[in-house]
Amino acid sequence: MPSCPPREGVPDNGQEEHILQGRGIFAGVAGAYPRALYRAMGFTDADFEKPLIGIVNSWSEVDPGHYHLRELAAWVKVGVREAGAAAAEFNTVAPCDGIAQGRGMHAILPLRDVIAASVELMALANRFDGLVMLCTCDKIIPGMLMAAARLNLPTIFVLGGPMAPGRLPAPSTAEAGRSDARPREIILSDVKEAMGRYKASQISEAEFYEIECRACNGPGACGFMGTANTMACAVEALGLALPGCATLPALDPARAELCRASGRRIVELVREDVRPRAMLTQAGLENAVRVTLALGGSTNATLHLPAVAREVGADITPDTFDRLGRTTPLIAKFAPASRHTVVDLHRAGGIPAVLHVLAPLLAGAAPTVAGRSVGEIAAAAQVLDGEVLHGLDAPLAAEGGIAVLRGSLAPDGAVVKQSAVNPAMLHHVGPARVFESEEEVRDTLMARAVRPGDVLVIRNEGPAGGPGMRELSIPAAMLVGMGLGDSVAMITDGRYSGATRGPCIGHVCPEAYAGGPIAAVREGDLIEIDIPNRRLDLCVPPEEIGRRLAEWRPRPPAITSGFLDLYSRLVGPANAGAVLRVE
């Protein structure tokens, strides 16, 4: 498809007049007003002659991924001041996908665009010379990336880092004899799967409670390769964060100096006039896509990287992931698809080591905020643990972790994390069980009314129909925990978590609310999934599908007031990034 033009009102990189905007705010007689207000916050005459750096902090007490960012912001400000600039901090919201599961999930994807707008408008209002983006989790990182692309002010990202894994004191009695017994190190995804195992009477109530209590071991992003860590790795691969920033554990003592160094570096970027659009190019974004594919990253990247690309006129779509995935081997797997966590990735050398492995496939000349090219960072790195990061000569799989399927059920595409699918389910034909919401399928799973071979179709969960394209990660994890991950598939116009494993296909387009073929599926219809051949088909004659859709009527809007009503009316399809649009 043709690339989108750059957003109006934002000049192309290199065409903007370089000025220190902060000094403009404070200059002359007119500057007395903002100077007076900043004096109330401790600024002095000397500060008014310095570059003004905005510290964009997504600190939150409702999200463990961002709970520690106040301390990180303080370290960043030390670095900014050491480099001779002034710092001013402001906040944006930071939701947690895990906490919002269920009804709260309607708000999560819409908040990505709210975050982007809030950062964009605050930066425009305050005329900062440069920005430091402090963020950790699923929608906050892409929202800030979208804002950085729109503003094109010198910007550096400081990622919050992964959470340390928890530990069980000893293997549980129920696990001790199981062939798939997990090690004593546990993370949040173990809680979701434990829900299914508890319901299937595979673990006791006491064991279930202990997993709940020990899984989250302090602040940071959940330790699996979910959307949070996927997007953090993508940011570093894009060159918008200093090397090592994405995977350094949240509470590692080295994070203090990394934050100070980032604060110093943003001042240099302002003086050098290095702007994010130098990194957000077609080549840079394709580097990020390849890193995502090679690490078995979250399918949600197929929403977020296209949304960022749209802001700069680059051509990144879900099909880009599928095209590049065919020549990008899978070099690592992380929980829940393996025993490794993102902390293990850091011990293996982090994203610099990943770049080192993938160097022959990457655009090595792409620049970074570190002042070195991607190729230079890759050349200086090495793999420190070959069990975590495999080489191109001996990958875990010949293709990357994400595949895009098409067919009579998904003419505009659907997305699956093929690296997390049992080989026995790469091709599957089974009868449809149709559900109109996440709650319906969750209740059916809890009632243990799902049969091996079934294909669970959950519709009206798309961007407009949900609204908000909810993440069905808990039903997916329950399915695996109940031992059905190698015999039952799930298909939805909603989405899944990066922590999802099993034959879970999301982002079906067009969605049911828009009259896509998923709206025509009936109980008992056969559905064929063929991931190697990239097919997803409703085994019903085309004329019958057409007849059903001709009789179909959209269900009444789920929400008829407030922001989500507006979002439902304006949001675009998942295969275009689910961005807000004005028609």
XYZ file of C-alpha atoms in Angstrom:
583
model
C 0.000 0.000 0.000
C 1.272 3.556 -0.584
C 2.857 5.302 2.360
C 0.866 7.941 4.178
C 2.003 11.560 3.828
C 3.555 13.168 6.914
C 1.038 14.744 9.244
C 0.205 18.303 8.306
C 1.705 21.041 10.427
C 4.900 19.137 11.260
C 7.773 20.014 8.909
C 10.040 17.258 7.679
C 13.189 16.670 9.699
C 15.944 19.003 8.589
C 13.571 21.694 7.349
C 12.858 23.241 10.727
C 14.624 26.359 11.885
C 16.723 25.398 14.887
C 15.938 27.639 17.823
C 15.975 27.118 21.549
C 12.288 27.439 22.179
C 12.604 27.732 25.933
C 14.658 30.900 25.636
C 11.920 32.239 23.392
C 9.386 31.806 26.171
C 11.562 33.680 28.615
C 12.891 36.416 26.270
C 12.117 40.118 26.465
C 9.256 41.961 28.078
C 6.699 39.333 27.019
C 8.819 36.702 28.743
C 8.211 38.331 32.115
C 4.948 36.443 32.510
C 6.369 32.924 32.172
C 9.528 34.011 34.024
C 7.435 35.125 36.968
C 5.576 31.819 37.018
C 8.741 29.727 36.758
C 10.335 31.773 39.562
C 7.554 30.452 41.805
C 9.003 26.975 41.140
C 12.597 27.907 41.970
C 13.961 29.063 38.615
C 16.549 31.863 38.640
C 17.855 34.347 36.081
C 20.587 31.874 35.134
C 18.004 29.185 34.322
C 16.284 31.456 31.815
C 19.428 31.436 29.654
C 19.583 27.623 29.463
C 17.843 25.089 27.214
C 14.553 23.983 28.761
C 14.134 20.202 28.871
C 10.712 18.683 29.474
C 10.782 15.524 31.594
C 7.686 13.574 30.530
C 6.998 11.229 33.432
C 4.334 8.523 33.421
C 4.786 7.788 37.141
C 1.709 6.152 38.612
C 0.515 4.419 41.766
C -1.919 2.274 39.771
C 0.732 0.599 37.642
C 3.787 -1.284 38.985
C 5.595 -0.662 35.726
C 5.655 3.051 36.516
C 5.709 3.002 40.294
C 9.474 3.680 40.434
C 9.683 6.404 37.791
C 9.776 9.321 40.246
C 13.225 8.206 41.323
C 14.306 7.746 37.720
C 13.067 11.246 36.872
C 15.117 12.700 39.717
C 18.266 11.049 38.324
C 17.482 12.283 34.817
C 17.147 15.842 36.100
C 20.553 15.590 37.758
C 22.039 14.709 34.369
C 20.195 17.546 32.617
C 21.545 20.054 35.121
C 25.050 18.595 34.940
C 24.964 19.291 31.197
C 23.980 22.924 31.737
C 20.257 22.887 31.030
C 17.090 23.442 33.046
C 14.555 20.681 33.630
C 10.794 20.867 34.127
C 8.786 17.698 34.795
C 5.177 16.951 33.936
C 3.067 13.799 33.969
C 0.798 11.807 31.745
C -1.447 8.880 32.604
C -0.185 5.294 32.787
C -2.723 2.447 32.749
C -1.876 -1.189 33.474
C -3.280 -3.768 31.064
C -3.122 -6.467 33.726
C -5.143 -4.495 36.265
C -7.651 -3.413 33.605
C -8.464 -6.972 32.427
C -12.148 -7.436 31.703
C -14.388 -4.371 31.697
C -11.529 -1.949 32.294
C -9.804 -3.123 29.128
C -12.227 -1.090 26.990
C -10.258 2.003 28.040
C -6.723 0.746 27.483
C -6.070 1.016 23.737
C -7.944 4.357 23.555
C -5.592 5.653 26.258
C -2.643 5.202 23.870
C -4.011 8.030 21.741
C -4.904 10.102 24.807
C -1.309 9.778 26.036
C 0.038 10.782 22.637
C -2.201 13.851 22.546
C -1.458 14.852 26.138
C 2.308 14.796 25.586
C 2.015 16.546 22.227
C -0.154 19.358 23.585
C 1.841 19.866 26.789
C 5.068 20.135 24.797
C 3.522 22.597 22.358
C 2.080 24.690 25.180
C 5.348 24.865 27.105
C 7.728 25.146 24.120
C 10.407 22.821 25.459
C 13.737 22.562 23.638
C 13.969 18.805 24.183
C 12.103 15.975 25.851
C 12.936 12.954 27.983
C 10.211 10.291 27.818
C 10.008 8.111 30.959
C 7.801 5.100 30.285
C 7.569 1.356 30.774
C 4.300 -0.261 29.781
C 2.080 -1.372 26.946
C 0.255 1.747 25.742
C 2.489 4.390 27.293
C 5.577 3.647 25.190
C 3.726 3.715 21.841
C 1.725 6.776 22.901
C 4.941 8.642 23.680
C 6.504 7.410 20.430
C 3.565 8.855 18.516
C 3.978 12.167 20.338
C 7.727 12.226 19.668
C 7.063 11.655 15.972
C 4.514 14.479 15.824
C 6.589 17.014 17.739
C 9.994 16.129 16.259
C 11.765 17.871 19.123
C 15.091 16.380 20.262
C 13.941 13.410 22.363
C 15.424 10.522 24.313
C 13.534 7.650 25.929
C 14.286 6.260 29.377
C 12.534 2.900 29.750
C 11.564 1.675 33.217
C 12.992 -1.840 32.757
C 11.651 -5.319 33.522
C 10.435 -6.494 36.914
C 12.578 -9.021 38.772
C 11.044 -12.526 38.697
C 9.480 -13.928 41.845
C 10.370 -17.282 43.356
C 8.477 -20.156 44.836
C 10.273 -21.646 47.836
C 10.191 -25.131 46.301
C 8.376 -26.937 43.480
C 4.794 -27.566 44.496
C 3.593 -31.093 45.137
C 1.280 -30.933 42.144
C 4.079 -29.733 39.872
C 6.795 -32.088 41.040
C 5.769 -34.954 38.785
C 4.590 -32.912 35.821
C 6.615 -33.060 32.617
C 5.888 -29.346 32.005
C 6.714 -28.289 35.566
C 7.981 -24.734 35.705
C 11.142 -23.749 37.518
C 10.755 -22.011 40.866
C 11.224 -18.623 39.196
C 7.781 -17.228 38.337
C 6.290 -14.106 36.739
C 2.828 -12.635 36.181
C 1.937 -14.898 33.255
C 2.125 -17.830 35.687
C -0.819 -16.324 37.569
C -3.030 -16.313 34.471
C -2.200 -19.903 33.608
C -2.592 -20.906 37.260
C -6.195 -19.705 37.059
C -6.893 -22.405 34.472
C -4.875 -25.026 36.337
C -6.710 -24.260 39.585
C -10.067 -24.507 37.815
C -8.948 -27.829 36.335
C -8.022 -29.069 39.847
C -4.354 -29.386 38.896
C -3.153 -27.245 41.818
C -4.558 -26.602 45.269
C -6.026 -23.340 46.545
C -2.917 -22.836 48.704
C -0.594 -23.327 45.730
C -2.703 -20.950 43.635
C -2.511 -18.318 46.382
C 1.254 -18.679 46.703
C 1.729 -18.137 42.958
C -0.436 -15.004 43.180
C 1.560 -13.639 46.109
C 5.032 -14.281 44.705
C 4.708 -13.606 40.971
C 5.295 -9.824 40.990
C 8.552 -9.021 42.734
C 8.589 -5.215 42.786
C 8.310 -2.399 40.226
C 8.941 -2.738 36.510
C 7.425 -4.271 33.404
C 6.132 -7.829 33.725
C 9.039 -10.166 32.995
C 7.611 -11.924 29.937
C 7.995 -10.702 26.352
C 4.654 -8.930 26.454
C 3.784 -5.658 24.792
C 5.650 -3.572 27.379
C 9.004 -5.271 26.896
C 8.415 -5.701 23.157
C 7.907 -1.967 22.722
C 10.852 -1.151 25.005
C 13.078 -3.357 22.838
C 11.657 -1.682 19.725
C 12.497 1.776 21.105
C 16.101 0.772 21.693
C 16.273 -0.891 18.267
C 14.990 2.374 16.785
C 17.917 4.157 18.418
C 15.775 6.380 20.650
C 17.238 5.137 23.964
C 20.788 4.557 25.150
C 22.128 1.008 24.700
C 20.987 -1.388 27.417
C 18.101 0.797 28.548
C 15.295 -1.524 27.418
C 16.314 -4.633 29.350
C 18.238 -3.344 32.378
C 16.136 -4.522 35.367
C 13.965 -1.841 36.916
C 15.776 -1.735 40.258
C 19.305 -2.480 39.045
C 21.801 -0.073 40.696
C 23.196 0.755 37.243
C 19.910 2.437 36.342
C 20.867 5.588 38.272
C 23.853 6.319 36.036
C 21.907 5.301 32.914
C 19.282 7.904 33.801
C 21.889 10.590 34.512
C 23.622 9.769 31.225
C 20.292 10.082 29.405
C 19.765 13.480 31.036
C 23.175 14.648 29.897
C 22.653 13.244 26.422
C 19.340 15.030 25.780
C 21.097 18.369 26.280
C 23.711 17.338 23.725
C 20.960 16.274 21.317
C 19.371 19.724 21.631
C 22.690 21.428 20.908
C 23.407 19.036 18.012
C 19.837 19.426 16.712
C 19.271 15.650 16.526
C 15.560 14.938 16.239
C 13.539 11.713 16.425
C 12.583 11.710 12.762
C 16.244 10.992 12.007
C 15.591 7.610 13.672
C 11.941 7.166 12.701
C 12.668 6.359 9.061
C 11.512 3.440 6.955
C 14.852 1.715 7.566
C 14.802 2.400 11.293
C 11.243 1.166 11.700
C 12.003 -1.985 9.725
C 14.950 -2.608 12.065
C 12.493 -2.434 14.976
C 10.126 -4.836 13.209
C 12.931 -7.360 12.659
C 14.010 -7.190 16.309
C 10.385 -7.743 17.371
C 10.085 -10.753 15.066
C 13.419 -12.258 16.110
C 12.519 -12.095 19.812
C 9.000 -13.521 19.457
C 7.556 -10.164 20.468
C 3.960 -9.187 21.068
C 1.402 -9.158 18.277
C 0.377 -5.742 19.601
C 3.464 -4.360 17.872
C 1.469 -4.778 14.647
C -0.843 -2.068 16.012
C 1.702 0.282 17.523
C 4.573 0.441 15.034
C 2.164 1.140 12.121
C 0.558 3.891 14.236
C 3.990 5.464 14.807
C 4.912 5.043 11.145
C 1.775 6.894 10.099
C 2.987 9.966 11.975
C 6.110 10.190 9.798
C 4.753 8.935 6.485
C 6.555 5.572 6.622
C 4.984 2.405 5.232
C 4.730 -0.120 8.080
C 1.693 -2.426 8.178
C 0.979 -5.915 9.529
C 2.026 -7.179 6.100
C 5.468 -5.668 6.751
C 5.789 -7.984 9.746
C 4.804 -10.982 7.640
C 7.137 -10.055 4.766
C 10.147 -9.405 6.997
C 9.278 -12.380 9.188
C 9.892 -14.789 6.344
C 13.573 -13.764 6.272
C 14.059 -13.004 9.979
C 14.727 -16.147 12.030
C 13.437 -16.548 15.555
C 16.562 -16.287 17.744
C 14.932 -16.280 21.190
C 11.796 -17.239 23.094
C 10.695 -15.782 26.391
C 8.103 -16.609 29.001
C 5.505 -17.935 28.757
C 6.765 -19.607 25.563
C 9.999 -20.609 27.339
C 11.578 -20.493 30.786
C 13.608 -17.359 29.981
C 12.545 -13.884 31.121
C 13.533 -10.451 29.831
C 16.001 -10.224 32.717
C 17.724 -13.220 31.103
C 17.815 -11.271 27.841
C 19.701 -8.500 29.609
C 22.186 -10.983 31.057
C 22.699 -12.326 27.533
C 23.727 -8.890 26.290
C 20.397 -7.102 25.808
C 19.377 -5.385 22.603
C 23.001 -4.629 21.567
C 23.591 -8.400 21.485
C 20.366 -8.880 19.496
C 21.578 -6.267 16.996
C 24.904 -8.101 16.858
C 23.161 -11.345 15.875
C 20.826 -9.687 13.379
C 23.441 -7.332 11.903
C 23.406 -8.948 8.421
C 19.651 -8.288 8.211
C 19.587 -4.732 9.582
C 20.085 -1.266 8.157
C 23.371 -0.708 9.958
C 23.728 2.943 8.963
C 20.593 3.920 10.912
C 21.517 6.566 13.534
C 20.829 6.460 17.271
C 20.640 8.978 20.087
C 23.871 7.492 21.434
C 25.746 9.124 18.555
C 26.671 5.770 17.050
C 24.966 3.914 14.233
C 23.026 0.704 14.757
C 25.855 -1.113 12.989
C 28.484 0.356 15.300
C 26.518 -0.655 18.398
C 26.042 -4.151 16.955
C 29.747 -4.516 16.163
C 30.773 -3.579 19.698
C 28.364 -6.051 21.336
C 28.538 -9.781 21.940
C 26.184 -12.559 22.991
C 26.857 -13.536 26.600
C 24.509 -16.522 26.797
C 23.947 -18.714 23.763
C 21.091 -20.554 25.433
C 19.093 -17.316 25.514
C 20.138 -15.784 22.189
C 20.753 -18.140 19.280
C 22.738 -17.323 16.178
C 21.436 -16.964 12.642
C 23.147 -20.249 11.820
C 21.160 -22.144 14.464
C 17.907 -20.255 15.156
C 14.944 -21.615 17.052
C 12.850 -21.290 13.903
C 13.457 -20.179 10.351
C 10.736 -17.512 10.530
C 10.006 -14.720 12.978
C 7.449 -14.921 15.739
C 4.495 -13.158 14.080
C 2.464 -14.313 11.065
C -0.382 -12.571 9.229
C -3.193 -14.814 7.975
C -5.754 -14.099 5.282
C -8.739 -15.949 3.886
C -12.507 -15.975 3.771
C -12.712 -15.311 7.525
C -10.144 -12.486 7.499
C -9.917 -10.882 4.047
C -8.029 -7.884 5.489
C -5.808 -10.020 7.697
C -5.460 -11.514 11.167
C -2.402 -11.853 13.399
C -0.953 -14.798 15.324
C 2.172 -15.253 17.431
C 3.274 -18.396 15.619
C 6.359 -18.822 17.807
C 4.049 -19.606 20.753
C 1.838 -22.145 18.955
C 2.211 -25.880 19.524
C 3.358 -27.434 16.213
C 0.338 -29.750 16.344
C -1.948 -26.705 16.049
C -0.228 -24.924 13.168
C -2.868 -26.537 10.987
C -6.260 -27.169 12.538
C -9.837 -27.650 11.374
C -12.599 -27.546 13.930
C -16.193 -26.507 14.657
C -16.898 -22.916 15.637
C -18.156 -22.049 19.096
C -19.439 -18.481 18.809
C -19.284 -15.884 21.605
C -20.300 -12.234 21.492
C -17.896 -11.028 24.213
C -14.918 -11.928 26.371
C -17.238 -12.524 29.321
C -19.166 -15.214 27.434
C -16.075 -17.220 26.543
C -14.590 -16.805 30.017
C -17.789 -18.141 31.620
C -17.776 -21.115 29.243
C -14.170 -21.911 30.117
C -14.918 -21.651 33.829
C -17.812 -24.062 33.334
C -15.398 -26.434 31.557
C -17.797 -26.597 28.611
C -15.130 -26.464 25.887
C -14.284 -29.610 23.930
C -10.971 -30.565 22.312
C -11.025 -29.578 18.661
C -13.269 -26.536 19.172
C -12.500 -23.170 17.578
C -13.673 -20.422 19.934
C -14.773 -17.350 17.961
C -15.066 -14.193 20.067
C -16.441 -11.249 18.121
C -17.604 -7.665 18.677
C -14.340 -6.986 20.523
C -12.705 -4.931 17.742
C -11.558 -1.288 17.968
C -14.996 0.132 17.120
C -17.238 -2.697 18.249
C -15.755 -3.323 21.687
C -15.099 -0.500 21.765
C -11.389 -0.421 22.450
C -10.223 -3.815 21.120
C -9.936 -5.573 24.452
C -7.079 -7.952 25.194
C -8.319 -11.491 25.788
C -5.194 -12.677 27.557
C -6.891 -14.220 30.591
C -9.206 -16.533 28.584
C -6.224 -17.480 26.428
C -4.079 -18.277 29.460
C -6.918 -20.195 31.095
C -7.179 -22.310 27.957
C -3.501 -23.255 28.234
C -3.711 -23.762 31.982
C -6.620 -26.158 31.508
C -4.516 -28.278 29.146
C -6.399 -27.284 25.977
C -3.662 -25.238 24.297
C -2.773 -28.074 21.929
C -6.341 -28.910 20.904
C -8.505 -25.748 21.020
C -8.028 -22.534 19.027
C -9.276 -19.002 19.716
C -10.093 -16.409 17.041
C -11.173 -12.832 17.711
C -11.450 -9.359 16.250
C -10.021 -8.248 19.589
C -6.390 -8.800 20.523
C -4.124 -10.848 22.758
C -1.242 -10.114 25.087
C 2.387 -10.636 24.206
C 2.244 -13.134 27.055
C -0.300 -15.249 25.178
C 0.714 -18.677 23.964
C -1.262 -21.253 22.086
C -3.290 -21.050 18.845
C -4.772 -17.600 19.528
C -5.506 -15.515 16.432
C -6.465 -11.868 16.872
C -6.949 -8.619 14.955
C -9.416 -10.283 12.523
C -10.255 -7.634 9.916
C -12.776 -6.400 9.031
C -14.161 -6.654 12.557
C -17.674 -7.925 13.231
C -19.029 -4.453 14.046
C -17.988 -3.327 10.542
C -19.685 -6.305 8.880
C -16.630 -8.481 8.399
C -17.086 -12.211 7.676
C -16.490 -12.997 11.363
C -20.003 -11.578 11.872
C -21.373 -14.375 9.669
C -19.908 -17.303 11.610
C -22.497 -19.629 13.109
C -22.241 -22.311 15.768
C -20.816 -25.495 14.290
C -19.365 -23.966 11.103
C -16.011 -25.517 10.289
C -13.022 -23.157 10.430
C -9.624 -23.987 8.949
C -6.431 -22.505 10.388
C -3.304 -22.993 8.273
C -0.489 -20.894 9.727
C 2.342 -22.180 7.476
C 0.300 -21.196 4.412
C -1.035 -18.032 6.090
C -4.687 -18.988 5.714
C -7.750 -18.452 7.908
C -10.937 -19.693 6.273
C -14.584 -20.108 7.142
C -15.487 -23.400 5.456
C -18.811 -22.149 4.150
C -19.588 -21.458 0.454
C -18.928 -17.813 -0.489
C -22.531 -17.303 -1.583
C -23.740 -18.459 1.849
C -21.355 -16.060 3.601
C -22.673 -13.286 1.351
C -26.288 -14.207 2.112
C -25.661 -14.166 5.852
C -23.916 -10.805 5.707
C -26.741 -9.341 3.617
C -29.122 -10.240 6.465
C -26.705 -9.098 9.172
C -27.297 -5.937 11.179
C -24.748 -4.410 13.560
C -25.531 -4.757 17.215
C -26.408 -1.529 19.060
C -23.324 0.422 20.211
C -22.006 -0.965 23.482
C -21.291 2.533 24.835
C -23.263 5.633 23.817
C -21.659 8.459 25.793
C -18.299 9.839 26.843
C -14.905 9.391 25.241
C -15.396 5.737 24.321
C -18.447 6.665 22.258
C -16.336 9.236 20.414
C -13.521 6.697 20.039
C -15.859 4.098 18.550
C -17.007 6.595 15.937
C -13.497 7.766 14.967
C -11.182 4.769 15.330
C -9.756 3.083 12.258
C -9.298 -0.664 11.692
C -6.701 -2.777 13.468
C -4.779 -3.475 10.264
C -4.111 0.286 9.992
C -2.967 0.700 13.601
C -6.368 1.445 15.163
C -5.623 5.170 15.066
C -8.170 7.931 15.411
C -9.222 9.417 12.099
C -11.531 12.135 10.851
C -13.444 11.136 7.738
